[in-house]
Coordinates of N, CA and C in Angstrom, one line a residue:
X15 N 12.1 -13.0 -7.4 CA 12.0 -11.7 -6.9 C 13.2 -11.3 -6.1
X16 N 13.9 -9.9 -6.1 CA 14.7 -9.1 -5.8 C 14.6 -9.8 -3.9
X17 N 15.9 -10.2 -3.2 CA 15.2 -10.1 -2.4 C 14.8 -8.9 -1.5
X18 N 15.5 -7.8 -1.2 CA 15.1 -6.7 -1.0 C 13.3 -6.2 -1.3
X19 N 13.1 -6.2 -2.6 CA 11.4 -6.5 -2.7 C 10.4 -7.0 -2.3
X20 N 10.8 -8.5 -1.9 CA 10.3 -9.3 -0.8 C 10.5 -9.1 0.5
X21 N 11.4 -8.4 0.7 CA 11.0 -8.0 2.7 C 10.5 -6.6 2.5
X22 N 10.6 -6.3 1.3 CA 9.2 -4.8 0.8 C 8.0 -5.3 1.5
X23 N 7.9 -6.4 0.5 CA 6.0 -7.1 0.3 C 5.7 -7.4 1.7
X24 N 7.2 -8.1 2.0 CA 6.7 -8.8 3.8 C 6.2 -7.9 4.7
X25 N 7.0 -6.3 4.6 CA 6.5 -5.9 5.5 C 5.6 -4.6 5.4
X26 N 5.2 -4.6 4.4 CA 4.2 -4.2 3.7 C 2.5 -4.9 4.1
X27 N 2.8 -6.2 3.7 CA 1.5 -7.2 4.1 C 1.9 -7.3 5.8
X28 N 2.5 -7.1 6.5 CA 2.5 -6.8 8.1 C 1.9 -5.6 8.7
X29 N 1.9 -4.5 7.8 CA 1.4 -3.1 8.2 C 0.2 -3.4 8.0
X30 N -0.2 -3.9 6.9 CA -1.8 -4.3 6.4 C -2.6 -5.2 6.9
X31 N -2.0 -6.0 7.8 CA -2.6 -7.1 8.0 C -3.8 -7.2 8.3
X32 N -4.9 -8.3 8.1 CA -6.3 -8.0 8.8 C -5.9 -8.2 10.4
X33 N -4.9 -8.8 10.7 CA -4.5 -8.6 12.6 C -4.1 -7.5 13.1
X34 N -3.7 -6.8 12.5 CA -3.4 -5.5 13.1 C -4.8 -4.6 13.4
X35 N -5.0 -4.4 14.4 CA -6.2 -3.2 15.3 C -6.2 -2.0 14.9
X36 N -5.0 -1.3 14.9 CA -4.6 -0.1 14.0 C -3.6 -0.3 13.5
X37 N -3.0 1.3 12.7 CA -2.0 1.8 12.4 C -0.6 1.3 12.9
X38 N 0.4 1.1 13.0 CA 1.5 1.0 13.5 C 2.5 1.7 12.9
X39 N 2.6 3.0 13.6 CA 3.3 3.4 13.3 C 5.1 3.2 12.9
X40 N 5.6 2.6 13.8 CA 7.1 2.0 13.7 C 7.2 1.1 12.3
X41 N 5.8 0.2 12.0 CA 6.4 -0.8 10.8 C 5.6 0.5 9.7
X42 N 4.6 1.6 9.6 CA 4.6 2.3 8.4 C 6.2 3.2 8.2
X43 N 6.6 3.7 9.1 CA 8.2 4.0 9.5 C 8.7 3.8 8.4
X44 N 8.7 2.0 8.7 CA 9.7 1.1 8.6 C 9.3 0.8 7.3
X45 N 8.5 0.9 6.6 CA 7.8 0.4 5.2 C 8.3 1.6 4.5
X46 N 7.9 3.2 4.6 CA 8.9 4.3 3.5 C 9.9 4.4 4.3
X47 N 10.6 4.2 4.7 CA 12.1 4.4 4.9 C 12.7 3.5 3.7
X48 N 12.0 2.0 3.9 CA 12.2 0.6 2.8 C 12.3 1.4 1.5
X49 N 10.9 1.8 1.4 CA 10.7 2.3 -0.1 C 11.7 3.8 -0.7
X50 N 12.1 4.5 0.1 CA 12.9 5.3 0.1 C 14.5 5.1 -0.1
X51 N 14.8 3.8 0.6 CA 16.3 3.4 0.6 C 17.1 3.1 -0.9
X52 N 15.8 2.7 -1.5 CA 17.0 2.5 -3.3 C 15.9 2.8 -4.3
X53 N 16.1 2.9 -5.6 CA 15.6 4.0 -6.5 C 14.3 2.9 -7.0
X54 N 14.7 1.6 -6.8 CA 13.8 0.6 -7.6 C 12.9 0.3 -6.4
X55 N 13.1 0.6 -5.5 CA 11.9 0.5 -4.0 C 10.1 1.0 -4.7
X56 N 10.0 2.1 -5.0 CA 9.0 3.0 -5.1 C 8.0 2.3 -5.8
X57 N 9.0 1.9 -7.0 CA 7.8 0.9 -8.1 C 7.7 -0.5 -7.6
X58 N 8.9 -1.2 -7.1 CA 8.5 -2.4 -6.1 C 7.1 -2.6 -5.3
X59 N 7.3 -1.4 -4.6 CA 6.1 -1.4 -3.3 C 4.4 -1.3 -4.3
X60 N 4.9 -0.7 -5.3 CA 2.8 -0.7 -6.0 C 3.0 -1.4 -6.5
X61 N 3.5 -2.5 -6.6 CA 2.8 -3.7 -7.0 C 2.4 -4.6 -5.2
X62 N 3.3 -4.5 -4.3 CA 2.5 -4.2 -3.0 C 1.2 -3.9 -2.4
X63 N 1.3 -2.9 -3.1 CA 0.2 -1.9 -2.8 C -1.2 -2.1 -3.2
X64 N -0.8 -2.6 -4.8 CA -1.9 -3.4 -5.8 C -2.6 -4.3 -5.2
X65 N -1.7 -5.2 -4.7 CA -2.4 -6.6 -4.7 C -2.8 -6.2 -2.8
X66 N -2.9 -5.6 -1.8 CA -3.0 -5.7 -0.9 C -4.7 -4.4 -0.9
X67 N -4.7 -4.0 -1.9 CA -6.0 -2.7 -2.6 C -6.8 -3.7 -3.2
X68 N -6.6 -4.9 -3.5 CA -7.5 -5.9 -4.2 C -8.0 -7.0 -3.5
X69 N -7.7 -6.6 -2.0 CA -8.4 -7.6 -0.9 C -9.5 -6.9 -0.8
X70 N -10.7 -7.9 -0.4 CA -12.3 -7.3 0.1 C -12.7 -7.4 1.5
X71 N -11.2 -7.6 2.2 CA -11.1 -7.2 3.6 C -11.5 -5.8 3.9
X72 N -12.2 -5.0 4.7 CA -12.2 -3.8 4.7 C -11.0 -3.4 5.9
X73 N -10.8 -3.8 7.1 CA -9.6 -3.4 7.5 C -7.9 -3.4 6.7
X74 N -7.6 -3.9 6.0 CA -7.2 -4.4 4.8 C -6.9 -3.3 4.0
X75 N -8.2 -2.8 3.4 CA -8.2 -1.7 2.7 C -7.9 -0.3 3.6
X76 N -8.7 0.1 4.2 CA -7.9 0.8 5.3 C -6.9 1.4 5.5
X77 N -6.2 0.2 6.0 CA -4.7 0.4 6.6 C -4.0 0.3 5.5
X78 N -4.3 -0.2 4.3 CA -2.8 -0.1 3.0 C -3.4 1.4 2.9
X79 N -4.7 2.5 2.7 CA -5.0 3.2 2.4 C -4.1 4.5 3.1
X80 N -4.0 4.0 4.6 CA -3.6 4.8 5.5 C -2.1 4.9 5.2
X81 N -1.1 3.4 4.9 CA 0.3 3.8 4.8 C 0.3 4.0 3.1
X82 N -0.4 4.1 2.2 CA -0.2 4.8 1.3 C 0.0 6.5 1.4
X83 N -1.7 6.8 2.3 CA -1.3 8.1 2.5 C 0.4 8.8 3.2
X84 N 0.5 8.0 4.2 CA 1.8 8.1 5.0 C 2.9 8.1 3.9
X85 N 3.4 6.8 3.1 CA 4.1 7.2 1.7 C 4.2 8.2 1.0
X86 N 2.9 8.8 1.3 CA 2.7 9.7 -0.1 C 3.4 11.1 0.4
X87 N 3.1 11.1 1.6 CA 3.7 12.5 2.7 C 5.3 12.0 2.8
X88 N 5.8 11.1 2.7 CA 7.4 10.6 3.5 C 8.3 10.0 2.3
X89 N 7.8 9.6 1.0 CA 8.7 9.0 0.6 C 9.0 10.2 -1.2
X90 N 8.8 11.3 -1.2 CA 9.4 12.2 -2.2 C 8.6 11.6 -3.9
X91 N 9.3 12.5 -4.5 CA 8.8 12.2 -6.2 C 9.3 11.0 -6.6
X92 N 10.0 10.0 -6.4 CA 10.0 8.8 -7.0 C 8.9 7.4 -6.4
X93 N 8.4 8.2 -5.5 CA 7.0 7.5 -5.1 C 5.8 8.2 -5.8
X94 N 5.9 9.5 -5.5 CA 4.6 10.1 -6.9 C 4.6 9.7 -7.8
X95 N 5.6 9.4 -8.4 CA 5.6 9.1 -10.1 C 5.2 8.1 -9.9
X96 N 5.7 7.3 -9.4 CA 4.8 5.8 -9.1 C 3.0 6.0 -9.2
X97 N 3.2 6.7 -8.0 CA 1.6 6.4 -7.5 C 0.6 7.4 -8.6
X98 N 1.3 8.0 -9.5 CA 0.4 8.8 -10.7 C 0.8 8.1 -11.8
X99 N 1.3 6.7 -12.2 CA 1.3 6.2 -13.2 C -0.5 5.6 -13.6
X100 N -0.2 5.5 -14.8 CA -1.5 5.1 -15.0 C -2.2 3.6 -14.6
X101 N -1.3 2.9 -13.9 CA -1.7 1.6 -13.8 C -2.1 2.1 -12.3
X102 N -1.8 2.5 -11.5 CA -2.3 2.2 -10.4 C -3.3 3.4 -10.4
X103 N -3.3 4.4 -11.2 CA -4.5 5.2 -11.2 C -5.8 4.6 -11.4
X104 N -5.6 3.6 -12.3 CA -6.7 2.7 -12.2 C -7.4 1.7 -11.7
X105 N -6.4 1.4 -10.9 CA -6.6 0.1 -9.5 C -7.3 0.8 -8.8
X106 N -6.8 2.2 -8.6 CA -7.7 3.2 -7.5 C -9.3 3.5 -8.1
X107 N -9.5 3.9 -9.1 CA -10.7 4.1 -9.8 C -11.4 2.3 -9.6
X108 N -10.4 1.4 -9.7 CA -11.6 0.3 -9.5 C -12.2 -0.1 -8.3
X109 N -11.1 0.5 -7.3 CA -11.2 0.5 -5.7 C -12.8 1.2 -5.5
X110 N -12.5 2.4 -5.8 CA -13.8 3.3 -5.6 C -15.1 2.8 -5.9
X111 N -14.7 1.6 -7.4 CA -16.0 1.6 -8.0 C -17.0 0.2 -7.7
X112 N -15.9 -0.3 -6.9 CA -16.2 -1.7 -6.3 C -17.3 -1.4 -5.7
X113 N -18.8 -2.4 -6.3 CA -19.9 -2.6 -5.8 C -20.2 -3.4 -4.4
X114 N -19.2 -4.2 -4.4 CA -19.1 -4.9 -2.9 C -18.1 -4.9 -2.0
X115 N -18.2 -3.0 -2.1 CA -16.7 -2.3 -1.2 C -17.4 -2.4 0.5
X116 N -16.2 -3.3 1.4 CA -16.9 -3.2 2.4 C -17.6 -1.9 2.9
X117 N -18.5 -2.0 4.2 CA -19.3 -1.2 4.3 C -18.2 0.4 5.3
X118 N -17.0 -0.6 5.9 CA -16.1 0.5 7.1 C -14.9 1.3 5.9
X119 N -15.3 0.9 4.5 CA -14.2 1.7 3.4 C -15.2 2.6 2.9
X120 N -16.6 2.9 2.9 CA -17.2 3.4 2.0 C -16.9 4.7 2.3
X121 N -17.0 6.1 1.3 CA -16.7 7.2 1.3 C -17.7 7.9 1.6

């Protein structure tokens, strides 16, 4: 792995962590600035994103939920394109459809 994509993932699974209480804002910051800084960032980070949406932690889910949204507001169209590909359109439809979606994610 790129290392650059690995201090992606690292500080990616740091914003997410089930230890974190809330939000933090300085490391979601610090996570699209990451994903913003080089052209191959955007698609690095959903695979990130994936595997941190496929925990059945519900704070977990949450908070990657929360710096996606943040992403989605901060990091421009080479993160849309990402996040409207069809692979992660469907991570999200299986998120939703998860039968044993914690009870603090349910909609």
């Amino acid at each position: 792995m790129n290392p650059a994509h690995n201090r992606l993932d690292q500080l990616i699974q740091k914003a997410t962590s089930e230890t974190q209480h809330k939000p933090d804002p300085e490391i979601f910051k610090a996570v699209c600035d990451m994903i913003s800084s080089k052209t191959d960032m955007p698609k690095a980070s959903i695979a990130s994103f994936i595997t941190r949406l496929r925990k059945k932690n519900g704070k977990v889910l949450l908070l990657t939920l929360e710096l996606l949204e943040m992403a989605t507001f901060a990091c421009g169209l080479p993160f849309h394109t990402q996040i409207s590909t069809k692979d992660f359109l469907r991570q999200m439809g299986y998120l939703i459809s998860m039968k044993d979606l914690p009870a603090d994610v349910e909609y």
